[in-house]
Short mmCIF file of C-alpha atoms in Angstrom, two decimals:
data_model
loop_
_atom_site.label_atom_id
_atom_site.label_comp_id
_atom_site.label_asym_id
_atom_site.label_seq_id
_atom_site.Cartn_x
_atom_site.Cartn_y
_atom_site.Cartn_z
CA UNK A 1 0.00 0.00 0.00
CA UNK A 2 1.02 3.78 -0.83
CA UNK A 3 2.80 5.04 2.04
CA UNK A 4 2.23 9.08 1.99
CA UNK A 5 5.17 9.94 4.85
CA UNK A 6 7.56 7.69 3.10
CA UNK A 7 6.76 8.82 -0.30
CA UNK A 8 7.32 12.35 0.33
CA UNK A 9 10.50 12.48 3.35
CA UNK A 10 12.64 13.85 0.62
CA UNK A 11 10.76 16.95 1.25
CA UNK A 12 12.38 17.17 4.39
CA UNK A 13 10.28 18.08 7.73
CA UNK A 14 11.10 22.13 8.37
CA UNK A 15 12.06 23.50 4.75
CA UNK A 16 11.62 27.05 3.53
CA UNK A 17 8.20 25.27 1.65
CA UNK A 18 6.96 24.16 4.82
CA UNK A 19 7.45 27.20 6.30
CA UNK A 20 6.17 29.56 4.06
CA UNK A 21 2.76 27.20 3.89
CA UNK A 22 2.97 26.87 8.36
CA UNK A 23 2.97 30.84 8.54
CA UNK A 24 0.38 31.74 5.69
CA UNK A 25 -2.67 29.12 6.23
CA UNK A 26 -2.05 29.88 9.90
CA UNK A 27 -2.18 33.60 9.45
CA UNK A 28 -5.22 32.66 7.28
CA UNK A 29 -7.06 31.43 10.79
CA UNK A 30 -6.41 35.32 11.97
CA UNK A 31 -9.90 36.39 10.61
CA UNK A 32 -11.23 33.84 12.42
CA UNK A 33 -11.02 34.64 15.87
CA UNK A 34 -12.69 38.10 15.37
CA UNK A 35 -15.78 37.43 13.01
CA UNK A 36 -16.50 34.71 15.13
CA UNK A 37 -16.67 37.11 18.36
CA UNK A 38 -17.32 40.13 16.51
CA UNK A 39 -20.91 40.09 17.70
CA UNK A 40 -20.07 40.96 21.32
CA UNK A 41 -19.66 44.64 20.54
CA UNK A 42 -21.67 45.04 17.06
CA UNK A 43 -24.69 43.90 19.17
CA UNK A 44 -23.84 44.97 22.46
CA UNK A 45 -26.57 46.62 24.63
CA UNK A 46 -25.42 50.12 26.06
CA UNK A 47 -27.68 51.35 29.14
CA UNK A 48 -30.48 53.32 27.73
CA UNK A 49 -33.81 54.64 29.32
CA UNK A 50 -37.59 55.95 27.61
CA UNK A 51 -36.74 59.29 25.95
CA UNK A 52 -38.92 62.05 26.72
CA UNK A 53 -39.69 64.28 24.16
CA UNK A 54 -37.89 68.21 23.99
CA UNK A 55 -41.25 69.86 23.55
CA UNK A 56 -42.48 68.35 26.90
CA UNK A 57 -42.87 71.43 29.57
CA UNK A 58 -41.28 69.89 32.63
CA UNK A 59 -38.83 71.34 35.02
CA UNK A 60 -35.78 69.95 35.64
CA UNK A 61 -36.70 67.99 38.64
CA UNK A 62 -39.49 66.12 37.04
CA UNK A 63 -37.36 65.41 34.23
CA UNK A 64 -34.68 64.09 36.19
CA UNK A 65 -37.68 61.92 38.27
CA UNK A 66 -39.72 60.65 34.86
CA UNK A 67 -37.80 57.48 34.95
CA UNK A 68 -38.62 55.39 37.57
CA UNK A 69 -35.78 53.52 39.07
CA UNK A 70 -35.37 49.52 39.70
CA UNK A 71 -32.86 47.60 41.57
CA UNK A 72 -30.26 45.83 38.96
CA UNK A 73 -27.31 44.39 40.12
CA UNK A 74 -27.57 45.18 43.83
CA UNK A 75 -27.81 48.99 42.69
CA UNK A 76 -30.41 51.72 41.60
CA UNK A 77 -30.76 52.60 38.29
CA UNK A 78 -33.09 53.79 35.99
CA UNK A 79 -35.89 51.59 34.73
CA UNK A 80 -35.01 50.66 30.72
CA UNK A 81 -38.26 50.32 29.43
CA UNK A 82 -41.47 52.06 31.16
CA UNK A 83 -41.45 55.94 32.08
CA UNK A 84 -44.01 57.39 34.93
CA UNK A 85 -47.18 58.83 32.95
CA UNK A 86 -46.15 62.03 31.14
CA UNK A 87 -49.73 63.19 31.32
CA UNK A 88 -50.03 62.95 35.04
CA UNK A 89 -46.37 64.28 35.64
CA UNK A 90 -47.05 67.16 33.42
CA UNK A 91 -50.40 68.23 35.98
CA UNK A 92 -48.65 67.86 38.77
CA UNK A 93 -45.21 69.86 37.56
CA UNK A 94 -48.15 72.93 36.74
CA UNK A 95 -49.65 73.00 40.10
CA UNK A 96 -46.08 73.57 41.14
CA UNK A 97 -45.57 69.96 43.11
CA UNK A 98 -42.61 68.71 43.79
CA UNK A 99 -41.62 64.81 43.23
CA UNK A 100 -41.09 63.07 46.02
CA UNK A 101 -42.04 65.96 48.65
CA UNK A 102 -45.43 66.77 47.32
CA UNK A 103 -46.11 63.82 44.69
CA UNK A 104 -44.99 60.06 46.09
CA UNK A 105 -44.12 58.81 42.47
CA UNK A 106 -44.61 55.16 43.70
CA UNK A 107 -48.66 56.15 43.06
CA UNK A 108 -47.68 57.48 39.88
CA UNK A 109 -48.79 55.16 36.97
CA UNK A 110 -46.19 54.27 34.50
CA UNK A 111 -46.01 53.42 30.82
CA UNK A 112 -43.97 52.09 27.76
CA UNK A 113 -41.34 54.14 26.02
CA UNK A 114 -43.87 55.36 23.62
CA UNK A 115 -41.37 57.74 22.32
CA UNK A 116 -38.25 55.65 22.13
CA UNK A 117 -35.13 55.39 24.11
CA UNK A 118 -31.96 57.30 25.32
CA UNK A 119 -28.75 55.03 24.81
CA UNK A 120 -25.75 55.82 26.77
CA UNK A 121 -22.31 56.62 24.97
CA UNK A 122 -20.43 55.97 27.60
CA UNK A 123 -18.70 52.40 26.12
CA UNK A 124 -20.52 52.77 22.51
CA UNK A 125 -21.53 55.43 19.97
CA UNK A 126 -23.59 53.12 18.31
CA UNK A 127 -24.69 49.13 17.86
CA UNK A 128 -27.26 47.81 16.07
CA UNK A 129 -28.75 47.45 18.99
CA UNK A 130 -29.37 51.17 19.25
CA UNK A 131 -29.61 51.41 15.31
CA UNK A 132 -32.42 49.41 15.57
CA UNK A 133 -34.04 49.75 18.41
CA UNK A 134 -33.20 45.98 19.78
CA UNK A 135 -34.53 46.47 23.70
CA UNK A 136 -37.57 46.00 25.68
CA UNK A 137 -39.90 43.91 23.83
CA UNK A 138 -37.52 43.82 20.62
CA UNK A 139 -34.04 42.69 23.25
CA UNK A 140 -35.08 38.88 22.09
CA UNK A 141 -33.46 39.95 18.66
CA UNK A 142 -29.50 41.02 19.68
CA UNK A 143 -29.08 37.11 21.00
CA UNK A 144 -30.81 35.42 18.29
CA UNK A 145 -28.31 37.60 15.60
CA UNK A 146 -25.38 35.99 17.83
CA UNK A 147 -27.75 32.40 17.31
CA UNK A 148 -27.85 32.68 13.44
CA UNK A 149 -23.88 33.07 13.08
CA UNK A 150 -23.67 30.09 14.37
CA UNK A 151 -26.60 28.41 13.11
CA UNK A 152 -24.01 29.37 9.91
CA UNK A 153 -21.24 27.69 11.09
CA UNK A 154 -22.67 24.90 12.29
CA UNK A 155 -24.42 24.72 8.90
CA UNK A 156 -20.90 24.94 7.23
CA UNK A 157 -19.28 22.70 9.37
CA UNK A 158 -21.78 20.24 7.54
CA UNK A 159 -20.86 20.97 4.05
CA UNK A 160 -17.46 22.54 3.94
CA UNK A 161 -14.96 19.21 4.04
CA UNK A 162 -17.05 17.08 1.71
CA UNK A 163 -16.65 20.94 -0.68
CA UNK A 164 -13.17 20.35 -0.16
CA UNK A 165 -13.09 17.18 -1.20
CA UNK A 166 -15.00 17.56 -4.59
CA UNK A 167 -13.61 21.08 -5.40
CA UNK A 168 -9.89 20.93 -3.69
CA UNK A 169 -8.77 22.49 -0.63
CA UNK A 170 -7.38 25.58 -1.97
CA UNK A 171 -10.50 26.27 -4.25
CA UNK A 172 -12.51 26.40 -1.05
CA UNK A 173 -9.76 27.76 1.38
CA UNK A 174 -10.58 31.08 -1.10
CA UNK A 175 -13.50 31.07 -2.07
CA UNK A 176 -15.13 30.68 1.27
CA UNK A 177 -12.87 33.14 2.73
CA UNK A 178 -14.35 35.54 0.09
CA UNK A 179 -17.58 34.98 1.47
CA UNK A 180 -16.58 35.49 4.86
CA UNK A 181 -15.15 38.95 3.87
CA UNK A 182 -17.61 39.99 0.71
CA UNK A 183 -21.10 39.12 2.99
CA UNK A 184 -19.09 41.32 6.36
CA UNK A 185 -18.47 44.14 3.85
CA UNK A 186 -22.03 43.98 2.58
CA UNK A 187 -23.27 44.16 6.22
CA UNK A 188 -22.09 47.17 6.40
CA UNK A 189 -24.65 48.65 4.47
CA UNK A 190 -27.34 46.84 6.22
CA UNK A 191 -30.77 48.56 6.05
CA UNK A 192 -32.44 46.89 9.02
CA UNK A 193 -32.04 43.93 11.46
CA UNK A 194 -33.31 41.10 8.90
CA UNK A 195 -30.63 41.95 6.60
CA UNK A 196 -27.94 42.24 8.95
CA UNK A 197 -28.92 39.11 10.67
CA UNK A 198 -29.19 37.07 7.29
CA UNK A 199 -25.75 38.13 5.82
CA UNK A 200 -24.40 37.15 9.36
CA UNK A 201 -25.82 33.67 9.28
CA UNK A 202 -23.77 33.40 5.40
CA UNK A 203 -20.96 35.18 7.23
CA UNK A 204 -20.78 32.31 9.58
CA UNK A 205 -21.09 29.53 6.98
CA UNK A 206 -17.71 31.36 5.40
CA UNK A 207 -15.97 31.52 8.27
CA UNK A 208 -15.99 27.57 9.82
CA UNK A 209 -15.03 26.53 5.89
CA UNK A 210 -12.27 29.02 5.16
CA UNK A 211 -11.17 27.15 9.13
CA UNK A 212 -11.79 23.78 8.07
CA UNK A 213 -10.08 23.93 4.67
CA UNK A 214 -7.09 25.75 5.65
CA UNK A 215 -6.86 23.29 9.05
CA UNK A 216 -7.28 20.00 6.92
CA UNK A 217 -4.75 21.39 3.50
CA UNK A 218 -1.86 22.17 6.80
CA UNK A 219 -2.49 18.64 8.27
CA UNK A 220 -2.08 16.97 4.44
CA UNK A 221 1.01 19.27 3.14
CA UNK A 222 2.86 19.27 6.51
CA UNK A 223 4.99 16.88 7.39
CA UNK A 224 4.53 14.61 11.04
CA UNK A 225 6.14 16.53 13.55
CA UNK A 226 5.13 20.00 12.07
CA UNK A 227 1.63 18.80 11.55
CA UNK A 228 0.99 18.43 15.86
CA UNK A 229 2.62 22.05 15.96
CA UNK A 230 0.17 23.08 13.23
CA UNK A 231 -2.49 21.59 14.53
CA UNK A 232 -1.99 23.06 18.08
CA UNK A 233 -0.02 26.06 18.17
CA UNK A 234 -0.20 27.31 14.83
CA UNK A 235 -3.70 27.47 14.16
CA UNK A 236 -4.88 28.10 17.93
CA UNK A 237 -1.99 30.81 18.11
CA UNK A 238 -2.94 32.19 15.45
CA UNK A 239 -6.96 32.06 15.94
CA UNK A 240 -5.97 34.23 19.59
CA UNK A 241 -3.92 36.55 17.96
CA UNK A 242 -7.49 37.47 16.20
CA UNK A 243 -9.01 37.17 19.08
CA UNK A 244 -7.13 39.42 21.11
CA UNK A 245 -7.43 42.26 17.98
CA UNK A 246 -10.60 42.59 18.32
CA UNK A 247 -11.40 44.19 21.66
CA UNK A 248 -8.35 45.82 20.80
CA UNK A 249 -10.08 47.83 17.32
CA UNK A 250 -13.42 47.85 19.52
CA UNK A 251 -12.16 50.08 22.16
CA UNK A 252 -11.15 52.86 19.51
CA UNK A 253 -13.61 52.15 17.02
CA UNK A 254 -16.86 52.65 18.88
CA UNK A 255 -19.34 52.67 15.73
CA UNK A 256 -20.10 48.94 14.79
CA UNK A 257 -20.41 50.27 10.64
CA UNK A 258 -16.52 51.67 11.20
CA UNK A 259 -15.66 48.52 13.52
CA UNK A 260 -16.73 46.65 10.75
CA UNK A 261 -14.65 48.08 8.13
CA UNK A 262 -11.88 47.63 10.22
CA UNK A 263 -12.63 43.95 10.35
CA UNK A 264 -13.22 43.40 6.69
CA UNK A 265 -9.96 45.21 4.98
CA UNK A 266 -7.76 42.51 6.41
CA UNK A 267 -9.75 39.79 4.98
CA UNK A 268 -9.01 41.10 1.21
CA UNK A 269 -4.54 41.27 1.65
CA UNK A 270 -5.28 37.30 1.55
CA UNK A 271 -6.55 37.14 -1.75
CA UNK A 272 -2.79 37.95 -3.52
CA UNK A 273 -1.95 34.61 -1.30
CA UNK A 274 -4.18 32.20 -4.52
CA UNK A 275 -0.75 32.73 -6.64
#
């Protein structure tokens, strides 16, 4: 029977070849460890509290009381989706009560955010989640757009070795990285929720293949010894390097659109790599 190591030892083990194929389908992985956690700050939920509207006559003090406040992690904050009754608050701040002294607000009846919300900027300027409103009875949505990436990945985990096997590793090492970085680039100019949550869920389906091809084509080039380094620190390395870039572009990029950009150009200095 064909022996494969035998067959090709001549290559020798740790060659400039080998090398140059270790370092470049392990820097390949790179893109990897940031789409794949990319969601924690494009969908990230920044405090935020009903918005009441500028033309509303209050004073100061029942503007800063409008908002009742609920016990959250062992502290008192301000409630995130119902506001005291604007009506009622608006009666009481013209007979020229006071909240808390003449008014107890606990008899005050509340309702939704019928206006929309205030987000704080303190960690974000902006995430879908306060592009699209994704809190209160809509805060289902932000988790299930983290769900459908990896409904995508575990939907290309399904498909992307027997690809490789009919179309060849490389042809799929590329092309799926393509879609990785084409569908992220399209998100960007997302138009609502759906759409960004549908491109994610292909964006996910790229990602796991371009892993799986590029993991599998290093195991089958490389020769015994470098294959366990591959396998272990060269592709897991190489995954946290990603990984660690990414909080790292999210603390000075605080718009997910830019943040995104940011996360997309590196995909397309791979593409030279096909020759």
């Amino acid at each position: 029977m064909f022996n494969y190591e035998e067959a090709t030892a001549f290559l020798g083990e740790w060659g400039p070849f080998q090398r140059l194929i270790f370092f470049l389908l392990s820097a390949s992985i790179i893109p990897n460890g940031y789409t794949g956690l990319s969601a924690v700050f494009l969908a990230a939920t920044p405090e935020h509290w009903c918005r009441i509207p500028a033309n509303v006559n209050l004073s100061s003090a029942w503007l800063n009381a409008s908002i009742p406040l609920v016990k959250r992690g062992g502290r008192q904050v301000r409630s995130q989706c119902n506001r005291y009754n604007l009506e009622a608050l608006l009666n009481f701040s013209a007979g020229n009560l006071e909240p808390g002294r003449d008014v107890n607000l606990s008899q005050v009846g509340q309702e939704k955010c019928l206006d929309g919300w205030e987000f704080s900027r303190e960690y974000y300027d902006n995430t879908i989640v306060t592009e699209w409103k994704l809190v209160c009875d809509n805060d289902w949505k932000a988790p299930l757009t983290v769900s459908l990436l990896f409904v995508g990945v575990l939907l290309g985990s399904f498909i992307s070795g027997q690809l490789s096997d009919r179309f060849g590793r490389k042809n799929v090492l590329f092309i799926t990285m393509g879609i990785q970085t084409a569908f992220s680039f399209i998100q960007i100019f997302s138009t609502s929720w759906e759409m960004f949550s549908v491109l994610f869920l292909i964006v996910g389906m790229g990602q796991i293949s371009n892993y799986v091809a590029a993991f599998v084509l290093g195991a089958e080039i490389l020769g015994k010894s470098i294959r366990i380094i591959y396998g272990t620190l060269g592709v897991c390395i190489f995954y946290a390097i990603g990984y660690m870039m990414l909080p790292l572009g999210a603390y000075f990029i605080r718009d997910w659109r830019l943040l995104l950009v940011a996360l997309t150009i590196p995909g397309l200095l791979y593409f030279p790599l096909w020759w």
